[in-house]
mmCIF file of C-alpha atoms in Angstrom:
data_model
loop_
_atom_site.group_PDB
_atom_site.id
_atom_site.type_symbol
_atom_site.label_atom_id
_atom_site.label_comp_id
_atom_site.label_asym_id
_atom_site.label_seq_id
_atom_site.Cartn_x
_atom_site.Cartn_y
_atom_site.Cartn_z
ATOM 1 C CA UNK Y 2 -8.136 14.334 -19.395
ATOM 2 C CA UNK Y 3 -6.141 13.753 -22.559
ATOM 3 C CA UNK Y 4 -3.789 10.995 -21.349
ATOM 4 C CA UNK Y 5 -0.116 11.242 -22.361
ATOM 5 C CA UNK Y 6 -0.362 14.707 -23.947
ATOM 6 C CA UNK Y 7 -1.734 16.254 -20.784
ATOM 7 C CA UNK Y 8 0.925 14.567 -18.670
ATOM 8 C CA UNK Y 9 3.610 15.964 -20.958
ATOM 9 C CA UNK Y 10 2.120 19.425 -20.586
ATOM 10 C CA UNK Y 11 2.247 19.067 -16.822
ATOM 11 C CA UNK Y 12 5.824 17.833 -16.867
ATOM 12 C CA UNK Y 13 6.927 21.046 -18.600
ATOM 13 C CA UNK Y 14 5.818 23.192 -15.645
ATOM 14 C CA UNK Y 15 8.734 24.302 -13.489
ATOM 15 C CA UNK Y 16 7.051 23.737 -10.172
ATOM 16 C CA UNK Y 17 7.181 20.934 -7.632
ATOM 17 C CA UNK Y 18 4.623 18.189 -7.863
ATOM 18 C CA UNK Y 19 2.710 16.583 -5.042
ATOM 19 C CA UNK Y 20 0.840 13.391 -5.878
ATOM 20 C CA UNK Y 21 -1.846 11.695 -3.832
ATOM 21 C CA UNK Y 22 -4.900 9.479 -4.165
ATOM 22 C CA UNK Y 23 -8.187 11.003 -3.130
ATOM 23 C CA UNK Y 24 -10.927 8.966 -1.499
ATOM 24 C CA UNK Y 25 -12.645 8.503 -4.845
ATOM 25 C CA UNK Y 26 -9.678 6.551 -6.159
ATOM 26 C CA UNK Y 27 -8.114 9.318 -8.218
ATOM 27 C CA UNK Y 28 -4.582 10.618 -8.163
ATOM 28 C CA UNK Y 29 -4.225 14.279 -7.277
ATOM 29 C CA UNK Y 30 -1.332 16.292 -8.661
ATOM 30 C CA UNK Y 31 -1.081 19.656 -6.936
ATOM 31 C CA UNK Y 32 1.478 22.414 -6.566
ATOM 32 C CA UNK Y 33 1.246 23.918 -10.032
ATOM 33 C CA UNK Y 34 1.001 27.705 -10.275
ATOM 34 C CA UNK Y 35 -2.453 28.878 -11.372
ATOM 35 C CA UNK Y 36 -3.475 25.332 -12.226
ATOM 36 C CA UNK Y 37 -5.010 24.018 -9.019
ATOM 37 C CA UNK Y 38 -5.617 20.268 -8.905
ATOM 38 C CA UNK Y 39 -5.708 17.809 -11.800
ATOM 39 C CA UNK Y 40 -7.374 14.424 -11.374
ATOM 40 C CA UNK Y 41 -6.367 11.204 -13.104
ATOM 41 C CA UNK Y 42 -8.152 7.896 -12.659
ATOM 42 C CA UNK Y 43 -5.933 5.870 -10.332
ATOM 43 C CA UNK Y 44 -6.745 2.555 -11.984
ATOM 44 C CA UNK Y 45 -5.188 3.617 -15.270
ATOM 45 C CA UNK Y 46 -2.280 5.582 -13.826
ATOM 46 C CA UNK Y 47 0.412 2.943 -14.361
ATOM 47 C CA UNK Y 48 -0.715 2.413 -17.956
ATOM 48 C CA UNK Y 49 -0.586 6.121 -18.723
ATOM 49 C CA UNK Y 50 2.813 6.597 -17.115
ATOM 50 C CA UNK Y 51 4.219 3.566 -18.927
ATOM 51 C CA UNK Y 52 3.808 5.442 -22.223
ATOM 52 C CA UNK Y 53 6.922 7.422 -21.329
ATOM 53 C CA UNK Y 54 9.110 4.324 -21.024
ATOM 54 C CA UNK Y 55 10.569 2.149 -23.787
ATOM 55 C CA UNK Y 56 10.296 -0.905 -21.506
ATOM 56 C CA UNK Y 57 7.830 -1.764 -18.729
ATOM 57 C CA UNK Y 58 8.940 0.337 -15.786
ATOM 58 C CA UNK Y 59 8.264 -2.504 -13.342
ATOM 59 C CA UNK Y 60 11.200 -4.393 -14.844
ATOM 60 C CA UNK Y 61 13.360 -2.205 -12.618
ATOM 61 C CA UNK Y 62 11.976 -4.098 -9.621
ATOM 62 C CA UNK Y 63 13.532 -7.392 -8.454
ATOM 63 C CA UNK Y 64 12.233 -10.464 -10.293
ATOM 64 C CA UNK Y 65 11.517 -12.180 -6.986
ATOM 65 C CA UNK Y 66 9.164 -9.340 -6.082
ATOM 66 C CA UNK Y 67 7.475 -9.082 -9.474
ATOM 67 C CA UNK Y 68 6.748 -12.799 -9.612
ATOM 68 C CA UNK Y 69 5.883 -13.042 -5.897
ATOM 69 C CA UNK Y 70 8.390 -15.800 -5.307
ATOM 70 C CA UNK Y 71 8.436 -15.411 -1.539
ATOM 71 C CA UNK Y 72 6.407 -16.281 1.522
ATOM 72 C CA UNK Y 73 4.797 -13.974 4.054
ATOM 73 C CA UNK Y 74 7.666 -14.714 6.428
ATOM 74 C CA UNK Y 75 10.148 -13.580 3.758
ATOM 75 C CA UNK Y 76 8.127 -10.585 2.555
ATOM 76 C CA UNK Y 77 9.801 -7.870 4.640
ATOM 77 C CA UNK Y 78 13.266 -8.956 3.536
ATOM 78 C CA UNK Y 79 12.217 -9.042 -0.123
ATOM 79 C CA UNK Y 80 10.560 -5.636 0.266
ATOM 80 C CA UNK Y 81 13.888 -4.333 1.508
ATOM 81 C CA UNK Y 82 15.494 -5.410 -1.779
ATOM 82 C CA UNK Y 83 12.729 -3.479 -3.567
ATOM 83 C CA UNK Y 84 13.561 -0.444 -1.452
ATOM 84 C CA UNK Y 85 17.226 -0.612 -2.444
ATOM 85 C CA UNK Y 86 16.364 -1.158 -6.108
ATOM 86 C CA UNK Y 87 14.241 1.999 -6.079
ATOM 87 C CA UNK Y 88 17.131 3.994 -4.630
ATOM 88 C CA UNK Y 89 19.496 2.547 -7.222
ATOM 89 C CA UNK Y 90 17.038 3.321 -10.033
ATOM 90 C CA UNK Y 91 16.891 6.996 -9.082
ATOM 91 C CA UNK Y 92 20.573 7.430 -8.380
ATOM 92 C CA UNK Y 93 21.681 5.462 -11.443
ATOM 93 C CA UNK Y 94 19.816 7.558 -14.017
ATOM 94 C CA UNK Y 95 19.928 11.152 -15.185
ATOM 95 C CA UNK Y 96 17.256 13.172 -13.439
ATOM 96 C CA UNK Y 97 14.814 14.067 -16.202
ATOM 97 C CA UNK Y 98 11.052 14.509 -16.322
ATOM 98 C CA UNK Y 99 10.793 11.005 -17.777
ATOM 99 C CA UNK Y 100 12.699 9.607 -14.794
ATOM 100 C CA UNK Y 101 10.398 11.444 -12.383
ATOM 101 C CA UNK Y 102 7.316 10.070 -14.114
ATOM 102 C CA UNK Y 103 8.704 6.521 -14.107
ATOM 103 C CA UNK Y 104 9.828 6.808 -10.489
ATOM 104 C CA UNK Y 105 6.344 7.913 -9.439
ATOM 105 C CA UNK Y 106 4.862 5.012 -11.375
ATOM 106 C CA UNK Y 107 7.177 2.573 -9.578
ATOM 107 C CA UNK Y 108 6.025 3.817 -6.182
ATOM 108 C CA UNK Y 109 2.418 3.377 -7.254
ATOM 109 C CA UNK Y 110 3.122 -0.129 -8.549
ATOM 110 C CA UNK Y 111 4.833 -1.269 -5.337
ATOM 111 C CA UNK Y 112 2.013 0.148 -3.194
ATOM 112 C CA UNK Y 113 -0.462 -1.870 -5.245
ATOM 113 C CA UNK Y 114 1.766 -4.947 -5.014
ATOM 114 C CA UNK Y 115 1.944 -4.737 -1.221
ATOM 115 C CA UNK Y 116 -1.811 -4.391 -0.909
ATOM 116 C CA UNK Y 117 -2.454 -7.229 -3.369
ATOM 117 C CA UNK Y 118 -0.019 -9.526 -1.569
ATOM 118 C CA UNK Y 119 -1.637 -8.846 1.810
ATOM 119 C CA UNK Y 120 -5.133 -9.460 0.439
ATOM 120 C CA UNK Y 121 -3.884 -12.716 -1.068
ATOM 121 C CA UNK Y 122 -2.407 -13.836 2.255
ATOM 122 C CA UNK Y 123 -5.680 -13.148 4.070
ATOM 123 C CA UNK Y 124 -7.592 -15.152 1.473
ATOM 124 C CA UNK Y 125 -5.137 -18.047 1.654
ATOM 125 C CA UNK Y 126 -5.510 -18.185 5.427
ATOM 126 C CA UNK Y 127 -9.309 -18.231 5.191
ATOM 127 C CA UNK Y 128 -11.123 -21.546 5.032
ATOM 128 C CA UNK Y 129 -14.603 -20.023 4.717
ATOM 129 C CA UNK Y 130 -16.329 -16.660 4.261
ATOM 130 C CA UNK Y 131 -16.044 -15.703 7.944
ATOM 131 C CA UNK Y 132 -12.539 -17.068 8.496
ATOM 132 C CA UNK Y 133 -10.646 -13.788 7.875
ATOM 133 C CA UNK Y 134 -11.820 -12.628 11.299
ATOM 134 C CA UNK Y 135 -10.434 -15.820 12.831
ATOM 135 C CA UNK Y 136 -7.115 -16.259 11.048
ATOM 136 C CA UNK Y 137 -3.919 -16.626 13.028
ATOM 137 C CA UNK Y 138 -3.002 -13.319 14.670
ATOM 138 C CA UNK Y 139 0.608 -13.865 13.621
ATOM 139 C CA UNK Y 140 -0.489 -13.683 9.978
ATOM 140 C CA UNK Y 141 -2.401 -10.451 10.542
ATOM 141 C CA UNK Y 142 0.524 -8.919 12.392
ATOM 142 C CA UNK Y 143 2.998 -9.871 9.646
ATOM 143 C CA UNK Y 144 0.682 -8.391 7.018
ATOM 144 C CA UNK Y 145 0.392 -5.175 8.997
ATOM 145 C CA UNK Y 146 4.159 -5.065 9.521
ATOM 146 C CA UNK Y 147 4.723 -5.367 5.769
ATOM 147 C CA UNK Y 148 2.386 -2.431 5.089
ATOM 148 C CA UNK Y 149 3.888 -0.185 7.741
ATOM 149 C CA UNK Y 150 7.407 -1.060 6.565
ATOM 150 C CA UNK Y 151 6.515 0.034 3.032
ATOM 151 C CA UNK Y 152 5.120 3.323 4.371
ATOM 152 C CA UNK Y 153 8.417 3.894 6.190
ATOM 153 C CA UNK Y 154 10.366 3.129 3.004
ATOM 154 C CA UNK Y 155 8.166 5.542 1.049
ATOM 155 C CA UNK Y 156 8.866 8.359 3.469
ATOM 156 C CA UNK Y 157 12.597 7.656 3.464
ATOM 157 C CA UNK Y 158 12.759 7.472 -0.343
ATOM 158 C CA UNK Y 159 11.012 10.764 -1.043
ATOM 159 C CA UNK Y 160 12.490 12.762 1.840
ATOM 160 C CA UNK Y 161 16.045 11.447 2.041
ATOM 161 C CA UNK Y 162 17.160 8.733 -0.372
ATOM 162 C CA UNK Y 163 16.179 10.270 -3.713
ATOM 163 C CA UNK Y 164 18.563 13.211 -3.818
ATOM 164 C CA UNK Y 165 17.198 15.949 -6.046
ATOM 165 C CA UNK Y 166 13.633 14.653 -5.873
ATOM 166 C CA UNK Y 167 11.256 17.617 -6.003
ATOM 167 C CA UNK Y 168 7.937 15.810 -6.174
ATOM 168 C CA UNK Y 169 7.213 16.005 -2.462
ATOM 169 C CA UNK Y 170 6.135 13.026 -0.368
ATOM 170 C CA UNK Y 171 4.251 10.296 -2.209
ATOM 171 C CA UNK Y 172 0.745 10.090 -0.795
ATOM 172 C CA UNK Y 173 -1.458 7.105 -1.548
ATOM 173 C CA UNK Y 174 -4.630 7.729 0.433
ATOM 174 C CA UNK Y 175 -6.151 4.473 -0.781
ATOM 175 C CA UNK Y 176 -3.209 2.485 0.587
ATOM 176 C CA UNK Y 177 -3.281 4.500 3.828
ATOM 177 C CA UNK Y 178 -6.971 3.644 4.273
ATOM 178 C CA UNK Y 179 -6.167 -0.027 3.659
ATOM 179 C CA UNK Y 180 -3.459 0.007 6.349
ATOM 180 C CA UNK Y 181 -5.770 1.807 8.771
ATOM 181 C CA UNK Y 182 -8.431 -0.833 8.206
ATOM 182 C CA UNK Y 183 -5.913 -3.615 8.844
ATOM 183 C CA UNK Y 184 -4.780 -1.887 12.032
ATOM 184 C CA UNK Y 185 -8.403 -1.714 13.194
ATOM 185 C CA UNK Y 186 -8.919 -5.413 12.482
ATOM 186 C CA UNK Y 187 -5.813 -6.292 14.504
ATOM 187 C CA UNK Y 188 -7.042 -4.156 17.417
ATOM 188 C CA UNK Y 189 -10.439 -5.907 17.307
ATOM 189 C CA UNK Y 190 -8.732 -9.286 17.503
ATOM 190 C CA UNK Y 191 -6.506 -8.136 20.358
ATOM 191 C CA UNK Y 192 -9.528 -6.922 22.329
ATOM 192 C CA UNK Y 193 -11.290 -10.234 21.824
ATOM 193 C CA UNK Y 194 -8.218 -12.189 22.922
ATOM 194 C CA UNK Y 195 -8.055 -10.073 26.083
ATOM 195 C CA UNK Y 196 -11.765 -10.576 26.762
ATOM 196 C CA UNK Y 197 -11.371 -14.332 26.273
ATOM 197 C CA UNK Y 198 -8.810 -14.428 29.059
ATOM 198 C CA UNK Y 199 -11.022 -12.444 31.447
ATOM 199 C CA UNK Y 200 -14.446 -13.976 30.785
ATOM 200 C CA UNK Y 201 -15.584 -17.527 31.494
ATOM 201 C CA UNK Y 202 -19.107 -17.257 30.073
ATOM 202 C CA UNK Y 203 -19.052 -19.140 26.768
ATOM 203 C CA UNK Y 204 -22.261 -17.477 25.550
ATOM 204 C CA UNK Y 205 -20.825 -14.009 26.104
ATOM 205 C CA UNK Y 206 -17.583 -14.990 24.416
ATOM 206 C CA UNK Y 207 -19.485 -16.310 21.412
ATOM 207 C CA UNK Y 208 -21.458 -13.084 21.099
ATOM 208 C CA UNK Y 209 -18.189 -11.107 21.237
ATOM 209 C CA UNK Y 210 -16.452 -13.104 18.533
ATOM 210 C CA UNK Y 211 -15.376 -10.769 15.709
ATOM 211 C CA UNK Y 212 -16.876 -13.024 13.030
ATOM 212 C CA UNK Y 213 -20.215 -12.852 14.891
ATOM 213 C CA UNK Y 214 -20.145 -9.124 15.638
ATOM 214 C CA UNK Y 215 -19.037 -8.265 12.107
ATOM 215 C CA UNK Y 216 -20.995 -10.948 10.290
ATOM 216 C CA UNK Y 217 -21.249 -9.960 6.630
ATOM 217 C CA UNK Y 218 -18.485 -7.347 6.841
ATOM 218 C CA UNK Y 219 -15.160 -7.797 5.102
ATOM 219 C CA UNK Y 220 -12.062 -7.641 7.275
ATOM 220 C CA UNK Y 221 -10.344 -5.513 4.626
ATOM 221 C CA UNK Y 222 -13.279 -3.324 3.557
ATOM 222 C CA UNK Y 223 -11.646 0.101 3.342
ATOM 223 C CA UNK Y 224 -14.991 1.794 2.651
ATOM 224 C CA UNK Y 225 -15.716 1.493 6.356
ATOM 225 C CA UNK Y 226 -13.835 3.699 8.766
ATOM 226 C CA UNK Y 227 -12.339 2.412 12.046
ATOM 227 C CA UNK Y 228 -15.271 4.014 13.878
ATOM 228 C CA UNK Y 229 -17.698 1.783 11.990
ATOM 229 C CA UNK Y 230 -15.544 -1.324 11.947
#
């Protein structure tokens, strides 16, 4: 695909745009008459979209968020300030194709930020290679809560808060798979905690430990579905 020129050609089409990430890590724009689907490499999406802005689009996000100057306990509150800044960004600017492109880029950036922050928290809580399966459940639950909160904000932004938005709901299948994996990991831990309260056999409990059962598997490996967790 020809980068900025192709994106400009797409922006001139008078039809709604639906954007999503496919399982191969590409962004899918659909909804164009007689065009079908157009794939863009997800990794370079923010760079391509930034060509339409005179300043880095992420500068519209709170400094505290951009520089990660907050703890896991504070993350949901800081994410709420991001949510309000996104609403203000849309409502405070003239609705042009450039604004739509930048707004989409911002959503993509925040989704990546949330995922990166959660992965960082899991790593910080891990003392060895198997520790992610044994980290404090409160940490896992806070990480999951942050992800689900962002998904709720995304839905609210694109269906209610951004008046005049015609790009449809923002769909990041890669982020959705990440959240699903985290949910599965939390369920595994909950099942083990329940089993620990019911069983007295230490050998059985050891064999049921998540880090034993899933030895060699990453807690956040989104390539594995919940059925193969």
